[in-house]
Amino acid sequence: MISKILIKLKIFFNHKSVFWFQGKYNSWAEALSNAKGYSDLAIFEKVKNSVMKVKTGEAIFERDSVAFDKQEFAYPLSLYLFYASTALQNELTVLDFGGSLGSSYFQNRALFSCLKQIRWHVIEQDHFVEFGKNELESKQLQFSNDFNTLLFDSNYRIALFSASLQYIETWRQLLEDISKSEIEFLILDRIPILKQSQNTIITVQHVPSYIYEASYPCYLFNQYELEELVLDSFDKVFELPGMDNLKLKGIEVQYKSVLYRRKKAEKF
């Protein structure tokens, strides 16, 4: 009896539903060749259907393609946004990189209704942007794929990556560009950090079918390597545990949410 239970446990803890990350690859291209890719239309369709429920009032917000009908704020992201908006005189001006169809905006907007100004700009793939512009755009929420122009628009003071930086092949160049911009606050939310001292890993994330059928390349970051590109220009304000708990067999991963603020120029 005991041996049968142990066998079942062994099968369970080696199953893809537990180990969402599969494999270690030498390059992004190699990982991509073993995945469907983030541009898979199955992802877009599931997100679109869920966010339309938000638009019609059937749901309050959408996260990772799932529609939620009860209010739930994103912590610690909402705390970081409050901190930044207070420092920016009750204004919330956000560039949301990889922000889907406004997931973080819709989830947290009720918290910020009293602010003087909200400008939330989602940077996404073309088909997300087209749908967002046609169905969801408002005075507060916009969509674009032109991050180069927006990044150096001084009207935006917060750069947000919520469960997105790890899926961007050119994340190093993007962080370098942000360091050169006028962005005041940088939020890296729900990012996977390797617990052990080893180089950043490229793997493939497999999403269970109960969410949607998809797989795409993903970075698991060495925190020192990540912050090497950030801490010359920004100070770390807060670092808190992230909400995710995904695994790669044999590798310890911890999700984190970190708020950085641009260093003040030294006075002589």
PDB file of C-alpha atoms in Angstrom:
ATOM      1  CA  MET A   1       0.000   0.000   0.000  1.00  0.00           C
ATOM      2  CA  ILE A   2       2.733   2.436   0.993  1.00  0.00           C
ATOM      3  CA  SER A   3       4.783   1.571  -2.102  1.00  0.00           C
ATOM      4  CA  LYS A   4       1.797   2.329  -4.376  1.00  0.00           C
ATOM      5  CA  ILE A   5       1.370   5.736  -2.738  1.00  0.00           C
ATOM      6  CA  LEU A   6       5.083   6.496  -3.210  1.00  0.00           C
ATOM      7  CA  ILE A   7       4.874   5.532  -6.878  1.00  0.00           C
ATOM      8  CA  LYS A   8       1.894   7.844  -7.385  1.00  0.00           C
ATOM      9  CA  LEU A   9       3.698  10.696  -5.614  1.00  0.00           C
ATOM     10  CA  LYS A  10       6.786  10.149  -7.773  1.00  0.00           C
ATOM     11  CA  ILE A  11       4.678  10.340 -10.930  1.00  0.00           C
ATOM     12  CA  PHE A  12       2.918  13.464  -9.665  1.00  0.00           C
ATOM     13  CA  PHE A  13       6.091  15.357  -8.787  1.00  0.00           C
ATOM     14  CA  ASN A  14       7.667  14.608 -12.151  1.00  0.00           C
ATOM     15  CA  HIS A  15       4.615  15.612 -14.159  1.00  0.00           C
ATOM     16  CA  LYS A  16       4.541  18.718 -16.372  1.00  0.00           C
ATOM     17  CA  SER A  17       1.624  20.073 -14.382  1.00  0.00           C
ATOM     18  CA  VAL A  18       4.098  20.517 -11.503  1.00  0.00           C
ATOM     19  CA  PHE A  19       7.277  21.286 -13.444  1.00  0.00           C
ATOM     20  CA  TRP A  20       6.052  23.981 -15.812  1.00  0.00           C
ATOM     21  CA  PHE A  21       9.625  24.652 -16.964  1.00  0.00           C
ATOM     22  CA  GLN A  22      11.170  21.927 -19.111  1.00  0.00           C
ATOM     23  CA  GLY A  23      14.784  21.719 -20.299  1.00  0.00           C
ATOM     24  CA  LYS A  24      17.839  23.988 -20.403  1.00  0.00           C
ATOM     25  CA  TYR A  25      18.899  25.495 -23.728  1.00  0.00           C
ATOM     26  CA  ASN A  26      22.041  27.184 -25.047  1.00  0.00           C
ATOM     27  CA  SER A  27      20.189  29.927 -26.922  1.00  0.00           C
ATOM     28  CA  TRP A  28      16.793  31.592 -27.279  1.00  0.00           C
ATOM     29  CA  ALA A  29      16.529  30.269 -30.842  1.00  0.00           C
ATOM     30  CA  GLU A  30      17.096  26.706 -29.648  1.00  0.00           C
ATOM     31  CA  ALA A  31      14.423  27.082 -26.955  1.00  0.00           C
ATOM     32  CA  LEU A  32      12.022  28.628 -29.467  1.00  0.00           C
ATOM     33  CA  SER A  33      12.479  25.685 -31.812  1.00  0.00           C
ATOM     34  CA  ASN A  34      11.189  23.477 -28.971  1.00  0.00           C
ATOM     35  CA  ALA A  35       8.165  25.661 -28.205  1.00  0.00           C
ATOM     36  CA  LYS A  36       5.109  27.107 -29.909  1.00  0.00           C
ATOM     37  CA  GLY A  37       6.075  30.665 -29.011  1.00  0.00           C
ATOM     38  CA  TYR A  38       4.307  33.501 -27.213  1.00  0.00           C
ATOM     39  CA  SER A  39       2.719  34.712 -30.469  1.00  0.00           C
ATOM     40  CA  ASP A  40       0.569  31.544 -30.543  1.00  0.00           C
ATOM     41  CA  LEU A  41      -2.975  32.706 -31.331  1.00  0.00           C
ATOM     42  CA  ALA A  42      -4.431  30.288 -28.759  1.00  0.00           C
ATOM     43  CA  ILE A  43      -3.053  32.560 -26.025  1.00  0.00           C
ATOM     44  CA  PHE A  44      -4.483  35.681 -27.624  1.00  0.00           C
ATOM     45  CA  GLU A  45      -7.927  34.142 -28.105  1.00  0.00           C
ATOM     46  CA  LYS A  46      -8.156  33.032 -24.483  1.00  0.00           C
ATOM     47  CA  VAL A  47      -7.024  36.438 -23.188  1.00  0.00           C
ATOM     48  CA  LYS A  48      -9.375  38.257 -25.574  1.00  0.00           C
ATOM     49  CA  ASN A  49     -12.399  36.237 -24.512  1.00  0.00           C
ATOM     50  CA  SER A  50     -11.657  36.845 -20.834  1.00  0.00           C
ATOM     51  CA  VAL A  51     -11.035  40.574 -21.155  1.00  0.00           C
ATOM     52  CA  MET A  52     -14.282  41.019 -23.086  1.00  0.00           C
ATOM     53  CA  LYS A  53     -16.055  39.716 -19.980  1.00  0.00           C
ATOM     54  CA  VAL A  54     -14.363  42.541 -18.095  1.00  0.00           C
ATOM     55  CA  LYS A  55     -15.551  45.048 -20.670  1.00  0.00           C
ATOM     56  CA  THR A  56     -19.160  43.829 -20.472  1.00  0.00           C
ATOM     57  CA  GLY A  57     -19.139  43.674 -16.667  1.00  0.00           C
ATOM     58  CA  GLU A  58     -19.276  39.874 -16.415  1.00  0.00           C
ATOM     59  CA  ALA A  59     -15.836  39.860 -14.729  1.00  0.00           C
ATOM     60  CA  ILE A  60     -13.813  42.372 -12.735  1.00  0.00           C
ATOM     61  CA  PHE A  61     -10.395  41.605 -14.195  1.00  0.00           C
ATOM     62  CA  GLU A  62      -8.395  39.097 -16.215  1.00  0.00           C
ATOM     63  CA  ARG A  63      -5.028  37.610 -15.261  1.00  0.00           C
ATOM     64  CA  ASP A  64      -3.023  35.094 -17.301  1.00  0.00           C
ATOM     65  CA  SER A  65      -6.115  34.621 -19.537  1.00  0.00           C
ATOM     66  CA  VAL A  66      -8.402  33.693 -16.604  1.00  0.00           C
ATOM     67  CA  ALA A  67     -11.430  35.889 -15.829  1.00  0.00           C
ATOM     68  CA  PHE A  68     -12.117  36.737 -12.162  1.00  0.00           C
ATOM     69  CA  ASP A  69     -15.533  37.861 -10.900  1.00  0.00           C
ATOM     70  CA  LYS A  70     -14.389  38.911  -7.425  1.00  0.00           C
ATOM     71  CA  GLN A  71     -12.200  41.903  -6.590  1.00  0.00           C
ATOM     72  CA  GLU A  72      -8.602  40.961  -5.878  1.00  0.00           C
ATOM     73  CA  PHE A  73      -5.674  43.368  -5.991  1.00  0.00           C
ATOM     74  CA  ALA A  74      -2.174  42.424  -7.112  1.00  0.00           C
ATOM     75  CA  TYR A  75       0.211  42.487  -4.168  1.00  0.00           C
ATOM     76  CA  PRO A  76       2.946  43.730  -3.966  1.00  0.00           C
ATOM     77  CA  LEU A  77       2.468  45.434  -7.344  1.00  0.00           C
ATOM     78  CA  SER A  78      -0.369  47.634  -6.085  1.00  0.00           C
ATOM     79  CA  LEU A  79       1.805  48.727  -3.136  1.00  0.00           C
ATOM     80  CA  TYR A  80       4.631  49.722  -5.486  1.00  0.00           C
ATOM     81  CA  LEU A  81       2.265  51.664  -7.750  1.00  0.00           C
ATOM     82  CA  PHE A  82       0.861  53.530  -4.747  1.00  0.00           C
ATOM     83  CA  TYR A  83       4.369  54.369  -3.535  1.00  0.00           C
ATOM     84  CA  ALA A  84       5.377  55.652  -6.974  1.00  0.00           C
ATOM     85  CA  SER A  85       2.186  57.666  -7.529  1.00  0.00           C
ATOM     86  CA  THR A  86       2.640  59.364  -4.148  1.00  0.00           C
ATOM     87  CA  ALA A  87       6.202  60.337  -5.039  1.00  0.00           C
ATOM     88  CA  LEU A  88       4.959  61.603  -8.416  1.00  0.00           C
ATOM     89  CA  GLN A  89       2.366  63.947  -6.864  1.00  0.00           C
ATOM     90  CA  ASN A  90      -0.668  61.680  -7.247  1.00  0.00           C
ATOM     91  CA  GLU A  91      -0.002  60.845 -10.878  1.00  0.00           C
ATOM     92  CA  LEU A  92       0.309  57.329 -12.268  1.00  0.00           C
ATOM     93  CA  THR A  93       1.984  57.310 -15.683  1.00  0.00           C
ATOM     94  CA  VAL A  94       2.928  53.749 -16.624  1.00  0.00           C
ATOM     95  CA  LEU A  95       4.607  52.011 -19.550  1.00  0.00           C
ATOM     96  CA  ASP A  96       3.414  48.422 -19.121  1.00  0.00           C
ATOM     97  CA  PHE A  97       5.761  46.194 -21.121  1.00  0.00           C
ATOM     98  CA  GLY A  98       4.081  42.953 -22.174  1.00  0.00           C
ATOM     99  CA  GLY A  99       0.906  44.068 -20.387  1.00  0.00           C
ATOM    100  CA  SER A 100      -1.407  41.844 -22.456  1.00  0.00           C
ATOM    101  CA  LEU A 101      -4.782  43.554 -22.852  1.00  0.00           C
ATOM    102  CA  GLY A 102      -4.415  45.704 -19.750  1.00  0.00           C
ATOM    103  CA  SER A 103      -4.435  42.920 -17.146  1.00  0.00           C
ATOM    104  CA  SER A 104      -2.691  44.902 -14.384  1.00  0.00           C
ATOM    105  CA  TYR A 105      -4.605  48.076 -15.212  1.00  0.00           C
ATOM    106  CA  PHE A 106      -8.032  46.469 -14.917  1.00  0.00           C
ATOM    107  CA  GLN A 107      -7.117  44.473 -11.816  1.00  0.00           C
ATOM    108  CA  ASN A 108      -5.893  47.498  -9.860  1.00  0.00           C
ATOM    109  CA  ARG A 109      -7.722  50.498 -11.354  1.00  0.00           C
ATOM    110  CA  ALA A 110     -10.262  50.731  -8.513  1.00  0.00           C
ATOM    111  CA  LEU A 111      -7.384  51.537  -6.132  1.00  0.00           C
ATOM    112  CA  PHE A 112      -6.297  54.543  -8.156  1.00  0.00           C
ATOM    113  CA  SER A 113      -9.615  56.219  -8.946  1.00  0.00           C
ATOM    114  CA  CYS A 114      -8.755  59.110  -6.588  1.00  0.00           C
ATOM    115  CA  LEU A 115      -5.483  60.017  -8.308  1.00  0.00           C
ATOM    116  CA  LYS A 116      -5.077  63.291 -10.160  1.00  0.00           C
ATOM    117  CA  GLN A 117      -4.010  61.587 -13.386  1.00  0.00           C
ATOM    118  CA  ILE A 118      -3.719  58.036 -14.751  1.00  0.00           C
ATOM    119  CA  ARG A 119      -1.997  57.273 -18.043  1.00  0.00           C
ATOM    120  CA  TRP A 120      -1.428  53.578 -18.602  1.00  0.00           C
ATOM    121  CA  HIS A 121       0.212  52.558 -21.869  1.00  0.00           C
ATOM    122  CA  VAL A 122       0.526  48.856 -22.731  1.00  0.00           C
ATOM    123  CA  ILE A 123       3.419  47.817 -25.003  1.00  0.00           C
ATOM    124  CA  GLU A 124       2.511  44.585 -26.787  1.00  0.00           C
ATOM    125  CA  GLN A 125       2.525  42.520 -29.960  1.00  0.00           C
ATOM    126  CA  ASP A 126       0.702  43.834 -33.025  1.00  0.00           C
ATOM    127  CA  HIS A 127      -2.454  41.725 -32.706  1.00  0.00           C
ATOM    128  CA  PHE A 128      -2.851  42.623 -29.024  1.00  0.00           C
ATOM    129  CA  VAL A 129      -2.382  46.307 -29.860  1.00  0.00           C
ATOM    130  CA  GLU A 130      -4.901  46.222 -32.729  1.00  0.00           C
ATOM    131  CA  PHE A 131      -7.564  44.593 -30.563  1.00  0.00           C
ATOM    132  CA  GLY A 132      -6.804  46.847 -27.599  1.00  0.00           C
ATOM    133  CA  LYS A 133      -7.111  50.003 -29.692  1.00  0.00           C
ATOM    134  CA  ASN A 134     -10.406  48.880 -31.236  1.00  0.00           C
ATOM    135  CA  GLU A 135     -12.110  47.490 -28.134  1.00  0.00           C
ATOM    136  CA  LEU A 136     -10.492  48.726 -24.923  1.00  0.00           C
ATOM    137  CA  GLU A 137      -8.710  52.037 -25.363  1.00  0.00           C
ATOM    138  CA  SER A 138      -9.818  54.980 -23.250  1.00  0.00           C
ATOM    139  CA  LYS A 139      -8.493  58.283 -21.964  1.00  0.00           C
ATOM    140  CA  GLN A 140      -6.537  56.380 -19.312  1.00  0.00           C
ATOM    141  CA  LEU A 141      -5.591  53.178 -21.177  1.00  0.00           C
ATOM    142  CA  GLN A 142      -3.708  53.058 -24.481  1.00  0.00           C
ATOM    143  CA  PHE A 143      -1.891  50.417 -26.534  1.00  0.00           C
ATOM    144  CA  SER A 144       1.201  50.569 -28.746  1.00  0.00           C
ATOM    145  CA  ASN A 145       4.056  48.462 -30.134  1.00  0.00           C
ATOM    146  CA  ASP A 146       6.418  51.438 -30.422  1.00  0.00           C
ATOM    147  CA  PHE A 147       8.288  51.222 -27.122  1.00  0.00           C
ATOM    148  CA  ASN A 148      11.346  53.097 -28.442  1.00  0.00           C
ATOM    149  CA  THR A 149       9.392  56.333 -28.846  1.00  0.00           C
ATOM    150  CA  LEU A 150       7.345  55.970 -25.658  1.00  0.00           C
ATOM    151  CA  LEU A 151      10.340  55.052 -23.522  1.00  0.00           C
ATOM    152  CA  PHE A 152      11.862  58.474 -24.129  1.00  0.00           C
ATOM    153  CA  ASP A 153       8.555  60.315 -23.715  1.00  0.00           C
ATOM    154  CA  SER A 154       8.989  62.276 -20.489  1.00  0.00           C
ATOM    155  CA  ASN A 155       5.247  61.995 -19.808  1.00  0.00           C
ATOM    156  CA  TYR A 156       5.815  58.426 -18.567  1.00  0.00           C
ATOM    157  CA  ARG A 157       7.657  57.954 -15.282  1.00  0.00           C
ATOM    158  CA  ILE A 158       7.077  54.270 -14.401  1.00  0.00           C
ATOM    159  CA  ALA A 159       8.266  51.226 -16.368  1.00  0.00           C
ATOM    160  CA  LEU A 160       6.423  48.045 -15.408  1.00  0.00           C
ATOM    161  CA  PHE A 161       7.268  44.440 -16.241  1.00  0.00           C
ATOM    162  CA  SER A 162       4.686  42.186 -14.596  1.00  0.00           C
ATOM    163  CA  ALA A 163       5.429  38.545 -15.460  1.00  0.00           C
ATOM    164  CA  SER A 164       6.862  39.722 -18.779  1.00  0.00           C
ATOM    165  CA  LEU A 165      10.607  40.474 -18.646  1.00  0.00           C
ATOM    166  CA  GLN A 166      11.465  36.753 -18.617  1.00  0.00           C
ATOM    167  CA  TYR A 167       9.732  36.288 -21.993  1.00  0.00           C
ATOM    168  CA  ILE A 168      11.612  39.077 -23.791  1.00  0.00           C
ATOM    169  CA  GLU A 169      14.633  37.820 -25.739  1.00  0.00           C
ATOM    170  CA  THR A 170      16.368  41.220 -25.713  1.00  0.00           C
ATOM    171  CA  TRP A 171      15.779  41.974 -22.016  1.00  0.00           C
ATOM    172  CA  ARG A 172      19.365  43.135 -21.484  1.00  0.00           C
ATOM    173  CA  GLN A 173      19.158  45.805 -24.195  1.00  0.00           C
ATOM    174  CA  LEU A 174      15.750  46.899 -22.929  1.00  0.00           C
ATOM    175  CA  LEU A 175      17.017  47.433 -19.376  1.00  0.00           C
ATOM    176  CA  GLU A 176      19.993  49.360 -20.734  1.00  0.00           C
ATOM    177  CA  ASP A 177      17.613  51.608 -22.701  1.00  0.00           C
ATOM    178  CA  ILE A 178      15.476  52.208 -19.608  1.00  0.00           C
ATOM    179  CA  SER A 179      18.594  53.200 -17.672  1.00  0.00           C
ATOM    180  CA  LYS A 180      19.266  55.882 -20.321  1.00  0.00           C
ATOM    181  CA  SER A 181      15.694  57.211 -20.281  1.00  0.00           C
ATOM    182  CA  GLU A 182      13.898  59.566 -17.876  1.00  0.00           C
ATOM    183  CA  ILE A 183      11.964  56.729 -16.228  1.00  0.00           C
ATOM    184  CA  GLU A 184      11.801  57.433 -12.485  1.00  0.00           C
ATOM    185  CA  PHE A 185      10.561  54.041 -11.229  1.00  0.00           C
ATOM    186  CA  LEU A 186      11.221  50.531 -12.532  1.00  0.00           C
ATOM    187  CA  ILE A 187       9.028  47.641 -11.333  1.00  0.00           C
ATOM    188  CA  LEU A 188      10.091  44.060 -12.006  1.00  0.00           C
ATOM    189  CA  ASP A 189       7.081  42.079 -10.841  1.00  0.00           C
ATOM    190  CA  ARG A 190       6.659  38.273 -10.782  1.00  0.00           C
ATOM    191  CA  ILE A 191      10.156  37.538 -12.095  1.00  0.00           C
ATOM    192  CA  PRO A 192      11.803  34.110 -11.599  1.00  0.00           C
ATOM    193  CA  ILE A 193      15.118  34.299  -9.736  1.00  0.00           C
ATOM    194  CA  LEU A 194      17.514  31.371  -9.348  1.00  0.00           C
ATOM    195  CA  LYS A 195      18.169  30.636  -5.690  1.00  0.00           C
ATOM    196  CA  GLN A 196      21.596  29.134  -6.357  1.00  0.00           C
ATOM    197  CA  SER A 197      24.584  31.007  -7.729  1.00  0.00           C
ATOM    198  CA  GLN A 198      24.495  30.090 -11.404  1.00  0.00           C
ATOM    199  CA  ASN A 199      24.177  31.871 -14.726  1.00  0.00           C
ATOM    200  CA  THR A 200      20.811  32.907 -16.129  1.00  0.00           C
ATOM    201  CA  ILE A 201      19.046  29.886 -17.653  1.00  0.00           C
ATOM    202  CA  ILE A 202      17.012  29.677 -20.836  1.00  0.00           C
ATOM    203  CA  THR A 203      14.206  27.137 -20.550  1.00  0.00           C
ATOM    204  CA  VAL A 204      10.742  26.475 -22.021  1.00  0.00           C
ATOM    205  CA  GLN A 205       7.583  27.118 -20.049  1.00  0.00           C
ATOM    206  CA  HIS A 206       4.747  24.671 -20.709  1.00  0.00           C
ATOM    207  CA  VAL A 207       1.304  25.938 -19.737  1.00  0.00           C
ATOM    208  CA  PRO A 208      -1.144  23.289 -18.500  1.00  0.00           C
ATOM    209  CA  SER A 209      -4.136  22.644 -20.750  1.00  0.00           C
ATOM    210  CA  TYR A 210      -6.605  23.813 -18.094  1.00  0.00           C
ATOM    211  CA  ILE A 211      -5.273  27.351 -18.728  1.00  0.00           C
ATOM    212  CA  TYR A 212      -4.426  27.072 -22.440  1.00  0.00           C
ATOM    213  CA  GLU A 213      -2.248  24.875 -24.630  1.00  0.00           C
ATOM    214  CA  ALA A 214       0.977  26.820 -25.102  1.00  0.00           C
ATOM    215  CA  SER A 215       4.734  26.776 -24.605  1.00  0.00           C
ATOM    216  CA  TYR A 216       7.319  29.510 -24.981  1.00  0.00           C
ATOM    217  CA  PRO A 217      10.968  30.324 -24.154  1.00  0.00           C
ATOM    218  CA  CYS A 218      11.622  31.821 -20.755  1.00  0.00           C
ATOM    219  CA  TYR A 219      14.605  33.166 -18.793  1.00  0.00           C
ATOM    220  CA  LEU A 220      15.268  32.181 -15.180  1.00  0.00           C
ATOM    221  CA  PHE A 221      17.439  35.025 -13.938  1.00  0.00           C
ATOM    222  CA  ASN A 222      20.607  35.222 -11.958  1.00  0.00           C
ATOM    223  CA  GLN A 223      19.738  38.248  -9.808  1.00  0.00           C
ATOM    224  CA  TYR A 224      23.261  39.673  -9.802  1.00  0.00           C
ATOM    225  CA  GLU A 225      23.416  39.491 -13.593  1.00  0.00           C
ATOM    226  CA  LEU A 226      19.989  41.133 -13.845  1.00  0.00           C
ATOM    227  CA  GLU A 227      20.750  43.957 -11.438  1.00  0.00           C
ATOM    228  CA  GLU A 228      24.139  44.614 -12.971  1.00  0.00           C
ATOM    229  CA  LEU A 229      22.165  46.411 -15.700  1.00  0.00           C
ATOM    230  CA  VAL A 230      19.957  48.314 -13.271  1.00  0.00           C
ATOM    231  CA  LEU A 231      21.779  49.394 -10.119  1.00  0.00           C
ATOM    232  CA  ASP A 232      24.127  51.889 -11.772  1.00  0.00           C
ATOM    233  CA  SER A 233      21.090  54.044 -12.512  1.00  0.00           C
ATOM    234  CA  PHE A 234      18.526  52.909  -9.930  1.00  0.00           C
ATOM    235  CA  ASP A 235      18.383  52.251  -6.194  1.00  0.00           C
ATOM    236  CA  LYS A 236      16.448  49.262  -4.913  1.00  0.00           C
ATOM    237  CA  VAL A 237      13.528  50.474  -2.775  1.00  0.00           C
ATOM    238  CA  PHE A 238      11.672  47.246  -1.983  1.00  0.00           C
ATOM    239  CA  GLU A 239      12.096  43.541  -2.721  1.00  0.00           C
ATOM    240  CA  LEU A 240       9.243  41.188  -1.824  1.00  0.00           C
ATOM    241  CA  PRO A 241       8.221  37.623  -2.740  1.00  0.00           C
ATOM    242  CA  GLY A 242       6.248  37.316  -5.971  1.00  0.00           C
ATOM    243  CA  MET A 243       2.937  35.501  -6.265  1.00  0.00           C
ATOM    244  CA  ASP A 244       4.082  32.684  -8.570  1.00  0.00           C
ATOM    245  CA  ASN A 245       5.569  29.315  -7.654  1.00  0.00           C
ATOM    246  CA  LEU A 246       6.607  27.546 -10.853  1.00  0.00           C
ATOM    247  CA  LYS A 247       9.357  24.930 -10.947  1.00  0.00           C
ATOM    248  CA  LEU A 248      12.172  23.473 -13.016  1.00  0.00           C
ATOM    249  CA  LYS A 249      13.191  19.988 -11.943  1.00  0.00           C
ATOM    250  CA  GLY A 250      16.442  20.060  -9.993  1.00  0.00           C
ATOM    251  CA  ILE A 251      16.647  23.887  -9.966  1.00  0.00           C
ATOM    252  CA  GLU A 252      15.425  26.085  -7.115  1.00  0.00           C
ATOM    253  CA  VAL A 253      13.501  29.108  -8.363  1.00  0.00           C
ATOM    254  CA  GLN A 254      11.981  31.932  -6.312  1.00  0.00           C
ATOM    255  CA  TYR A 255       9.658  34.548  -7.787  1.00  0.00           C
ATOM    256  CA  LYS A 256      10.265  38.131  -6.693  1.00  0.00           C
ATOM    257  CA  SER A 257       8.754  41.562  -7.108  1.00  0.00           C
ATOM    258  CA  VAL A 258      11.186  44.480  -6.932  1.00  0.00           C
ATOM    259  CA  LEU A 259      10.777  48.258  -7.009  1.00  0.00           C
ATOM    260  CA  TYR A 260      13.671  50.480  -8.114  1.00  0.00           C
ATOM    261  CA  ARG A 261      13.925  54.260  -8.113  1.00  0.00           C
ATOM    262  CA  ARG A 262      16.301  56.359 -10.191  1.00  0.00           C
ATOM    263  CA  LYS A 263      19.329  57.598  -8.289  1.00  0.00           C
ATOM    264  CA  LYS A 264      19.357  61.280  -7.513  1.00  0.00           C
ATOM    265  CA  ALA A 265      22.095  63.317  -9.124  1.00  0.00           C
ATOM    266  CA  GLU A 266      24.855  64.185  -6.710  1.00  0.00           C
ATOM    267  CA  LYS A 267      25.188  67.850  -5.750  1.00  0.00           C
ATOM    268  CA  PHE A 268      28.611  69.416  -5.832  1.00  0.00           C
TER     269      PHE A 268
END
